[in-house]
PDB file of C-alpha atoms in Angstrom:
ATOM      1  CA  MET A 617     183.094  33.566 -58.538  1.00 36.00           C
ATOM      2  CA  THR A 618     186.471  33.306 -56.893  1.00 38.00           C
ATOM      3  CA  VAL A 619     189.338  34.401 -59.469  1.00 38.00           C
ATOM      4  CA  LYS A 620     192.858  32.684 -59.187  1.00 42.00           C
ATOM      5  CA  ASP A 621     195.671  34.396 -60.629  1.00 43.00           C
ATOM      6  CA  ASP A 622     197.573  31.018 -61.165  1.00 41.00           C
ATOM      7  CA  PHE A 623     196.230  27.441 -61.220  1.00 39.00           C
ATOM      8  CA  SER A 624     195.926  25.948 -57.572  1.00 38.00           C
ATOM      9  CA  ASP A 625     194.402  22.574 -56.192  1.00 36.00           C
ATOM     10  CA  SER A 626     190.866  24.500 -56.303  1.00 38.00           C
ATOM     11  CA  TYR A 627     191.145  25.933 -59.456  1.00 45.00           C
ATOM     12  CA  GLU A 628     188.515  24.919 -62.129  1.00 53.00           C
ATOM     13  CA  SER A 629     190.018  25.535 -65.572  1.00 63.00           C
ATOM     14  CA  PRO A 630     188.068  26.735 -68.681  1.00 64.00           C
ATOM     15  CA  SER A 631     188.265  23.080 -69.876  1.00 59.00           C
ATOM     16  CA  GLY A 632     186.702  21.454 -66.856  1.00 59.00           C
ATOM     17  CA  GLN A 633     189.993  19.862 -65.836  1.00 66.00           C
ATOM     18  CA  ARG A 634     193.637  20.614 -65.051  1.00 68.00           C
ATOM     19  CA  SER A 635     196.516  19.268 -67.028  1.00 82.00           C
ATOM     20  CA  GLN A 636     199.941  19.760 -67.833  1.00 85.00           C
ATOM     21  CA  GLU A 637     199.544  21.457 -71.177  1.00 87.00           C
ATOM     22  CA  GLU A 638     197.055  23.868 -69.805  1.00 88.00           C
ATOM     23  CA  GLU A 639     199.460  24.764 -67.076  1.00 88.00           C
ATOM     24  CA  ASN A 640     201.955  25.306 -69.789  1.00 88.00           C
ATOM     25  CA  LEU A 641     199.632  27.335 -71.849  1.00 90.00           C
ATOM     26  CA  VAL A 642     198.932  29.746 -68.837  1.00 90.00           C
ATOM     27  CA  ILE A 643     202.605  30.437 -68.087  1.00 89.00           C
ATOM     28  CA  PHE A 644     203.263  31.032 -71.971  1.00 90.00           C
ATOM     29  CA  CYS A 645     200.633  33.600 -72.127  1.00 91.00           C
ATOM     30  CA  LYS A 646     201.772  35.297 -68.851  1.00 90.00           C
ATOM     31  CA  GLN A 647     205.319  35.332 -69.903  1.00 89.00           C
ATOM     32  CA  MET A 648     204.109  36.951 -73.345  1.00 89.00           C
ATOM     33  CA  LEU A 649     202.026  39.644 -71.740  1.00 91.00           C
ATOM     34  CA  LYS A 650     202.624  40.497 -68.148  1.00 90.00           C
ATOM     35  CA  THR A 651     203.931  43.892 -67.251  1.00 90.00           C
ATOM     36  CA  ARG A 652     203.849  44.873 -70.935  1.00 92.00           C
ATOM     37  CA  VAL A 653     203.461  48.912 -71.203  1.00 93.00           C
ATOM     38  CA  PHE A 654     201.505  50.062 -74.306  1.00 93.00           C
ATOM     39  CA  LYS A 655     199.534  53.036 -75.444  1.00 92.00           C
ATOM     40  CA  GLY A 656     195.925  52.758 -76.084  1.00 92.00           C
ATOM     41  CA  SER A 657     192.399  54.809 -75.895  1.00 91.00           C
ATOM     42  CA  TYR A 658     189.823  53.983 -73.245  1.00 88.00           C
ATOM     43  CA  GLN A 659     186.619  54.033 -75.468  1.00 84.00           C
ATOM     44  CA  GLU A 660     183.563  52.940 -73.529  1.00 86.00           C
ATOM     45  CA  ARG A 661     182.157  50.243 -71.368  1.00 89.00           C
ATOM     46  CA  ARG A 662     180.218  47.518 -73.037  1.00 90.00           C
ATOM     47  CA  TYR A 663     178.027  44.553 -72.191  1.00 91.00           C
ATOM     48  CA  VAL A 664     179.313  41.077 -72.902  1.00 90.00           C
ATOM     49  CA  GLU A 665     176.347  38.591 -73.416  1.00 88.00           C
ATOM     50  CA  SER A 666     178.540  35.509 -72.356  1.00 88.00           C
ATOM     51  CA  LEU A 667     179.693  37.163 -69.213  1.00 90.00           C
ATOM     52  CA  GLN A 668     176.219  38.755 -68.261  1.00 89.00           C
ATOM     53  CA  GLY A 669     178.267  41.682 -67.395  1.00 91.00           C
ATOM     54  CA  TYR A 670     180.153  44.762 -68.410  1.00 92.00           C
ATOM     55  CA  ARG A 671     183.586  45.109 -69.541  1.00 92.00           C
ATOM     56  CA  ASP A 672     185.771  48.488 -70.553  1.00 90.00           C
ATOM     57  CA  LEU A 673     187.085  48.680 -73.754  1.00 91.00           C
ATOM     58  CA  ILE A 674     190.642  49.929 -74.671  1.00 92.00           C
ATOM     59  CA  VAL A 675     191.791  50.104 -78.420  1.00 93.00           C
ATOM     60  CA  LEU A 676     195.360  49.539 -78.837  1.00 93.00           C
ATOM     61  CA  ASP A 677     197.304  52.658 -80.549  1.00 92.00           C
ATOM     62  CA  SER A 678     198.085  51.914 -84.262  1.00 90.00           C
ATOM     63  CA  CYS A 679     201.840  51.983 -83.380  1.00 91.00           C
ATOM     64  CA  GLU A 680     201.513  48.898 -81.046  1.00 92.00           C
ATOM     65  CA  HIS A 681     202.550  46.464 -83.703  1.00 92.00           C
ATOM     66  CA  GLU A 682     204.599  43.877 -81.704  1.00 92.00           C
ATOM     67  CA  LEU A 683     201.940  43.846 -78.761  1.00 93.00           C
ATOM     68  CA  LYS A 684     199.114  43.405 -81.633  1.00 92.00           C
ATOM     69  CA  ASN A 685     200.790  40.555 -83.268  1.00 92.00           C
ATOM     70  CA  ASP A 686     201.591  38.680 -79.586  1.00 92.00           C
ATOM     71  CA  LEU A 687     197.614  39.119 -78.767  1.00 93.00           C
ATOM     72  CA  LYS A 688     196.754  37.768 -82.124  1.00 92.00           C
ATOM     73  CA  TYR A 689     199.159  34.853 -81.531  1.00 92.00           C
ATOM     74  CA  ILE A 690     197.804  34.180 -77.967  1.00 92.00           C
ATOM     75  CA  HIS A 691     194.199  34.373 -79.270  1.00 92.00           C
ATOM     76  CA  HIS A 692     194.928  31.847 -81.678  1.00 92.00           C
ATOM     77  CA  ARG A 693     196.635  29.519 -79.365  1.00 91.00           C
ATOM     78  CA  ILE A 694     193.962  29.861 -76.624  1.00 92.00           C
ATOM     79  CA  SER A 695     190.974  29.078 -79.262  1.00 91.00           C
ATOM     80  CA  ASN A 696     192.731  26.262 -80.605  1.00 90.00           C
ATOM     81  CA  PHE A 697     193.490  24.792 -77.250  1.00 91.00           C
ATOM     82  CA  TYR A 698     190.124  25.040 -75.623  1.00 89.00           C
ATOM     83  CA  ARG A 699     187.795  25.181 -78.825  1.00 87.00           C
ATOM     84  CA  ASN A 700     185.064  26.477 -76.767  1.00 88.00           C
ATOM     85  CA  PRO A 701     182.785  29.429 -78.550  1.00 84.00           C
ATOM     86  CA  GLU A 702     181.374  30.142 -75.053  1.00 86.00           C
ATOM     87  CA  LEU A 703     184.656  31.178 -73.454  1.00 91.00           C
ATOM     88  CA  TRP A 704     185.143  34.872 -73.647  1.00 91.00           C
ATOM     89  CA  LEU A 705     188.939  35.720 -74.528  1.00 91.00           C
ATOM     90  CA  GLY A 706     189.079  39.194 -73.552  1.00 91.00           C
ATOM     91  CA  VAL A 707     190.755  40.400 -76.731  1.00 92.00           C
ATOM     92  CA  THR A 708     188.993  41.242 -80.187  1.00 91.00           C
ATOM     93  CA  LEU A 709     190.732  41.629 -83.383  1.00 92.00           C
ATOM     94  CA  PRO A 710     190.260  43.701 -86.550  1.00 87.00           C
ATOM     95  CA  ASP A 711     188.906  40.998 -88.540  1.00 84.00           C
ATOM     96  CA  MET A 712     186.258  39.860 -86.286  1.00 84.00           C
ATOM     97  CA  VAL A 713     182.747  40.138 -87.374  1.00 79.00           C
ATOM     98  CA  GLY A 714     180.783  42.622 -85.122  1.00 76.00           C
ATOM     99  CA  ALA A 715     183.848  43.437 -83.109  1.00 78.00           C
ATOM    100  CA  PRO A 716     185.062  47.337 -82.731  1.00 83.00           C
ATOM    101  CA  ALA A 717     187.642  48.577 -85.120  1.00 84.00           C
ATOM    102  CA  GLY A 718     191.471  47.962 -84.360  1.00 89.00           C
ATOM    103  CA  THR A 719     192.630  45.376 -81.468  1.00 92.00           C
ATOM    104  CA  CYS A 720     190.802  45.819 -78.392  1.00 93.00           C
ATOM    105  CA  ILE A 721     191.363  44.613 -74.856  1.00 94.00           C
ATOM    106  CA  TRP A 722     188.229  43.998 -72.775  1.00 94.00           C
ATOM    107  CA  THR A 723     188.871  44.474 -69.130  1.00 93.00           C
ATOM    108  CA  ASP A 724     187.943  46.469 -65.834  1.00 91.00           C
ATOM    109  CA  VAL A 725     189.996  49.715 -65.632  1.00 88.00           C
ATOM    110  CA  GLU A 726     189.710  51.842 -62.371  1.00 82.00           C
ATOM    111  CA  GLY A 727     188.377  55.265 -62.557  1.00 75.00           C
ATOM    112  CA  ASN A 728     187.023  54.898 -66.504  1.00 69.00           C
ATOM    113  CA  PRO A 729     190.063  57.178 -67.737  1.00 73.00           C
ATOM    114  CA  PHE A 730     188.462  58.381 -70.964  1.00 79.00           C
ATOM    115  CA  GLY A 731     190.906  59.263 -73.759  1.00 81.00           C
ATOM    116  CA  LYS A 732     194.381  58.063 -74.795  1.00 88.00           C
ATOM    117  CA  TYR A 733     196.569  56.691 -71.944  1.00 90.00           C
ATOM    118  CA  TRP A 734     199.730  54.616 -71.292  1.00 92.00           C
ATOM    119  CA  PHE A 735     198.574  51.360 -69.758  1.00 92.00           C
ATOM    120  CA  GLN A 736     200.182  48.184 -68.394  1.00 93.00           C
ATOM    121  CA  ILE A 737     199.123  44.675 -68.337  1.00 93.00           C
ATOM    122  CA  ARG A 738     199.467  43.409 -64.701  1.00 92.00           C
ATOM    123  CA  THR A 739     198.574  39.790 -65.407  1.00 90.00           C
ATOM    124  CA  ILE A 740     196.386  37.372 -67.313  1.00 91.00           C
ATOM    125  CA  ARG A 741     193.742  35.255 -65.493  1.00 91.00           C
ATOM    126  CA  PHE A 742     191.996  32.095 -66.675  1.00 91.00           C
ATOM    127  CA  ARG A 743     188.658  31.898 -65.376  1.00 89.00           C
ATOM    128  CA  THR A 744     185.972  29.355 -65.868  1.00 87.00           C
ATOM    129  CA  ASN A 745     184.272  31.252 -68.820  1.00 89.00           C
ATOM    130  CA  GLU A 746     186.817  33.979 -69.248  1.00 92.00           C
ATOM    131  CA  VAL A 747     190.219  34.863 -70.164  1.00 93.00           C
ATOM    132  CA  TYR A 748     190.635  37.929 -68.339  1.00 94.00           C
ATOM    133  CA  ILE A 749     193.670  40.427 -68.893  1.00 94.00           C
ATOM    134  CA  LYS A 750     194.122  43.030 -65.924  1.00 94.00           C
ATOM    135  CA  VAL A 751     195.062  46.292 -67.047  1.00 92.00           C
ATOM    136  CA  LYS A 752     196.329  49.333 -64.898  1.00 91.00           C
ATOM    137  CA  PRO A 753     196.216  52.837 -66.315  1.00 90.00           C
ATOM    138  CA  LEU A 754     199.810  54.677 -65.780  1.00 89.00           C
ATOM    139  CA  ARG A 755     199.371  58.217 -66.955  1.00 86.00           C
ATOM    140  CA  SER A 756     197.633  60.090 -70.205  1.00 86.00           C
ATOM    141  CA  VAL A 757     199.516  60.945 -73.170  1.00 81.00           C
ATOM    142  CA  SER A 758     199.204  63.845 -75.667  1.00 69.00           C
ATOM    143  CA  GLY A 759     197.554  63.134 -79.160  1.00 50.00           C
ATOM    144  CA  ASP A 760     201.013  63.904 -80.904  1.00 44.00           C
ATOM    145  CA  ALA A 761     202.987  61.241 -78.921  1.00 45.00           C
ATOM    146  CA  LEU A 762     200.210  58.692 -79.721  1.00 42.00           C
ATOM    147  CA  SER A 763     200.548  59.484 -83.579  1.00 42.00           C
ATOM    148  CA  THR A 764     204.207  58.746 -83.689  1.00 39.00           C
ATOM    149  CA  GLY A 765     204.314  55.555 -85.495  1.00 43.00           C
ATOM    150  CA  ASN A 766     207.871  54.866 -85.837  1.00 42.00           C
ATOM    151  CA  VAL A 767     209.551  52.019 -83.525  1.00 41.00           C
ATOM    152  CA  GLY A 768     212.539  54.482 -82.475  1.00 45.00           C
ATOM    153  CA  SER A 769     210.098  57.157 -81.165  1.00 49.00           C
ATOM    154  CA  GLN A 770     207.962  54.316 -79.426  1.00 48.00           C
ATOM    155  CA  ALA A 771     211.312  52.974 -77.694  1.00 45.00           C
ATOM    156  CA  GLU A 772     212.022  56.401 -76.680  1.00 50.00           C
ATOM    157  CA  ASN A 773     208.816  57.405 -75.230  1.00 52.00           C
ATOM    158  CA  ASP A 774     208.894  53.896 -73.195  1.00 50.00           C
ATOM    159  CA  HIS A 775     211.933  54.808 -71.956  1.00 48.00           C
ATOM    160  CA  ASN A 776     211.022  58.216 -70.796  1.00 53.00           C
ATOM    161  CA  ILE A 777     208.093  56.926 -68.838  1.00 48.00           C
ATOM    162  CA  SER A 778     210.313  54.352 -67.246  1.00 45.00           C
ATOM    163  CA  MET A 779     212.848  56.942 -66.652  1.00 48.00           C
ATOM    164  CA  GLU A 780     210.355  59.537 -65.316  1.00 50.00           C
ATOM    165  CA  GLY A 781     210.008  58.294 -61.512  1.00 47.00           C
ATOM    166  CA  LEU A 782     213.016  56.136 -61.327  1.00 47.00           C
ATOM    167  CA  THR A 783     211.033  53.797 -59.002  1.00 57.00           C
ATOM    168  CA  LYS A 784     212.068  50.363 -58.214  1.00 57.00           C
ATOM    169  CA  GLU A 785     208.808  49.036 -59.814  1.00 57.00           C
ATOM    170  CA  ASN A 786     209.454  50.870 -63.067  1.00 57.00           C
ATOM    171  CA  ILE A 787     213.420  49.863 -63.256  1.00 62.00           C
ATOM    172  CA  VAL A 788     212.204  46.131 -62.718  1.00 62.00           C
ATOM    173  CA  ASN A 789     209.452  46.590 -65.344  1.00 60.00           C
ATOM    174  CA  LEU A 790     212.090  48.231 -68.146  1.00 60.00           C
ATOM    175  CA  LEU A 791     214.382  45.079 -67.235  1.00 67.00           C
ATOM    176  CA  LEU A 792     211.492  42.799 -67.694  1.00 66.00           C
ATOM    177  CA  SER A 793     210.800  44.197 -70.976  1.00 61.00           C
ATOM    178  CA  TRP A 794     214.074  43.661 -72.227  1.00 62.00           C
ATOM    179  CA  LYS A 795     214.153  40.061 -71.153  1.00 65.00           C
ATOM    180  CA  ARG A 796     210.767  39.219 -72.986  1.00 63.00           C
ATOM    181  CA  ALA A 797     212.058  41.114 -76.235  1.00 58.00           C
ATOM    182  CA  ILE A 798     215.111  38.650 -76.179  1.00 65.00           C
ATOM    183  CA  SER A 799     213.086  35.548 -74.884  1.00 63.00           C
ATOM    184  CA  THR A 800     210.129  35.891 -77.050  1.00 60.00           C
ATOM    185  CA  GLY A 801     211.681  34.277 -80.228  1.00 57.00           C
ATOM    186  CA  LEU A 802     212.899  31.407 -78.165  1.00 60.00           C
ATOM    187  CA  MET A 803     209.616  30.873 -76.280  1.00 61.00           C
ATOM    188  CA  ASN A 804     207.843  30.675 -79.909  1.00 57.00           C
ATOM    189  CA  PHE A 805     210.248  28.026 -80.967  1.00 57.00           C
ATOM    190  CA  LEU A 806     209.775  25.872 -77.718  1.00 58.00           C
ATOM    191  CA  TRP A 807     206.021  26.265 -77.598  1.00 57.00           C
ATOM    192  CA  ASN A 808     205.499  25.480 -81.508  1.00 57.00           C
ATOM    193  CA  ASP A 809     208.368  22.942 -82.233  1.00 58.00           C
ATOM    194  CA  ILE A 810     209.224  21.192 -78.980  1.00 60.00           C
ATOM    195  CA  ASN A 811     206.468  18.884 -77.940  1.00 61.00           C
ATOM    196  CA  ARG A 812     205.811  15.150 -77.220  1.00 63.00           C
ATOM    197  CA  GLU A 813     204.984  14.323 -80.780  1.00 67.00           C
ATOM    198  CA  ASN A 814     208.129  15.842 -82.005  1.00 67.00           C
ATOM    199  CA  ILE A 815     210.297  14.257 -79.356  1.00 72.00           C
ATOM    200  CA  VAL A 816     208.928  10.751 -80.122  1.00 70.00           C
ATOM    201  CA  ALA A 817     209.519  11.153 -83.692  1.00 71.00           C
ATOM    202  CA  ALA A 818     213.023  12.629 -83.409  1.00 73.00           C
ATOM    203  CA  ILE A 819     213.885   9.525 -81.102  1.00 79.00           C
ATOM    204  CA  ARG A 820     212.426   7.308 -83.620  1.00 77.00           C
ATOM    205  CA  CYS A 821     214.404   8.677 -86.481  1.00 76.00           C
ATOM    206  CA  PHE A 822     217.546   8.450 -84.330  1.00 75.00           C
ATOM    207  CA  PHE A 823     217.221   4.790 -83.369  1.00 74.00           C
ATOM    208  CA  ASP A 824     215.899   3.927 -87.075  1.00 74.00           C
ATOM    209  CA  THR A 825     218.923   5.684 -88.416  1.00 77.00           C
ATOM    210  CA  THR A 826     221.187   3.932 -86.018  1.00 78.00           C
ATOM    211  CA  PHE A 827     219.848   0.593 -86.684  1.00 75.00           C
ATOM    212  CA  ARG A 828     220.059   1.010 -90.471  1.00 75.00           C
ATOM    213  CA  ARG A 829     223.911   1.757 -90.103  1.00 76.00           C
ATOM    214  CA  GLY A 830     224.523  -0.929 -87.869  1.00 75.00           C
ATOM    215  CA  ALA A 831     222.847  -3.407 -89.903  1.00 74.00           C
ATOM    216  CA  LEU A 832     224.818  -1.919 -92.907  1.00 74.00           C
ATOM    217  CA  ALA A 833     227.980  -2.113 -91.081  1.00 75.00           C
ATOM    218  CA  PHE A 834     227.201  -5.881 -89.684  1.00 75.00           C
ATOM    219  CA  THR A 835     226.454  -6.839 -93.307  1.00 78.00           C
ATOM    220  CA  HIS A 836     229.566  -5.439 -94.724  1.00 71.00           C
ATOM    221  CA  GLY A 837     231.545  -7.236 -91.858  1.00 73.00           C
ATOM    222  CA  TYR A 838     229.726 -10.417 -92.222  1.00 69.00           C
ATOM    223  CA  ALA A 839     230.698 -10.514 -95.833  1.00 71.00           C
ATOM    224  CA  ASP A 840     234.363  -9.690 -95.268  1.00 73.00           C
ATOM    225  CA  TYR A 841     234.423 -12.507 -92.826  1.00 68.00           C
ATOM    226  CA  LEU A 842     233.030 -14.981 -95.278  1.00 69.00           C
ATOM    227  CA  GLU A 843     235.267 -13.711 -97.963  1.00 68.00           C
ATOM    228  CA  ASP A 844     238.456 -14.131 -95.560  1.00 66.00           C
ATOM    229  CA  ASN A 845     237.076 -17.498 -93.943  1.00 68.00           C
ATOM    230  CA  ARG A 846     236.835 -18.739 -97.910  1.00 68.00           C
ATOM    231  CA  THR A 847     240.556 -17.548 -98.724  1.00 67.00           C
ATOM    232  CA  VAL A 848     241.637 -19.424 -95.433  1.00 61.00           C
ATOM    233  CA  ARG A 849     239.983 -22.605 -96.443  1.00 64.00           C
ATOM    234  CA  GLN A 850     241.306 -22.592 -99.989  1.00 65.00           C
ATOM    235  CA  SER A 851     244.788 -22.047 -98.608  1.00 63.00           C
ATOM    236  CA  TYR A 852     244.340 -24.614 -96.043  1.00 60.00           C
ATOM    237  CA  ARG A 853     242.969 -26.985 -99.134  1.00 64.00           C
ATOM    238  CA  TRP A 854     246.125 -26.311-101.158  1.00 62.00           C
ATOM    239  CA  LEU A 855     248.392 -27.251 -98.153  1.00 61.00           C
ATOM    240  CA  LEU A 856     246.759 -30.572 -97.827  1.00 62.00           C
ATOM    241  CA  TYR A 857     246.151 -31.435-101.690  1.00 61.00           C
ATOM    242  CA  PRO A 858     248.962 -29.458-103.555  1.00 61.00           C
ATOM    243  CA  HIS A 859     248.615 -32.072-106.588  1.00 61.00           C
ATOM    244  CA  SER A 860     245.013 -31.051-107.020  1.00 58.00           C
ATOM    245  CA  TYR A 861     246.105 -27.347-107.994  1.00 53.00           C
ATOM    246  CA  ASP A 862     247.748 -26.525-111.343  1.00 54.00           C
ATOM    247  CA  LEU A 863     250.519 -24.312-110.560  1.00 49.00           C
ATOM    248  CA  ALA A 864     251.392 -23.580-114.033  1.00 46.00           C
TER     249      ALA A 864
END
């Protein structure tokens, strides 16, 4: 089976057809996950029935709260979009029946690095029967470093890793992580709230409000016109027939 990182003319999507909405979903998922650095523990290699193959199991560390929430959100979005129980999503959550404890990524890891490691998400691929998260191990970490659960320590460790080599790739990844932290909230808003139904509803509301205000203004204007016209007719009649009015 040919693997495609992105959509192309020969790409066969999990839904059986390619649509703009599906392309937007792929772009959104990649923007959320690509280049993310996280701490996790390589557990084992397990057989996945729906794939008829094996995947390496990585359990996210307890301090990775933000990435866990993002994976949960993406898992929910993809499940609701495809609604295909045969599609393997590459992520299991703690509340899933029969799944390993914790939030886990099912992928292929080079060299089977058992233990606790720093990993980086390279990309996310949408295959015919699988959503595949490609992960690369960076380096091992000590148990003490992984047990630090506060956000400040996590940010400091991330910074130390990024600055350790001062390579171009590390600097770019660090800048991308800052950009993603700022844009994630905006992306969630655009994805959830800006869609065709909401746009149509907003346009209808705008024209409905405009029409009502216009009709009300026209009614008031027409009423004023009739009142002024009646006054003019009465004045004109008084000029023609002054004897018919009692001026006393």
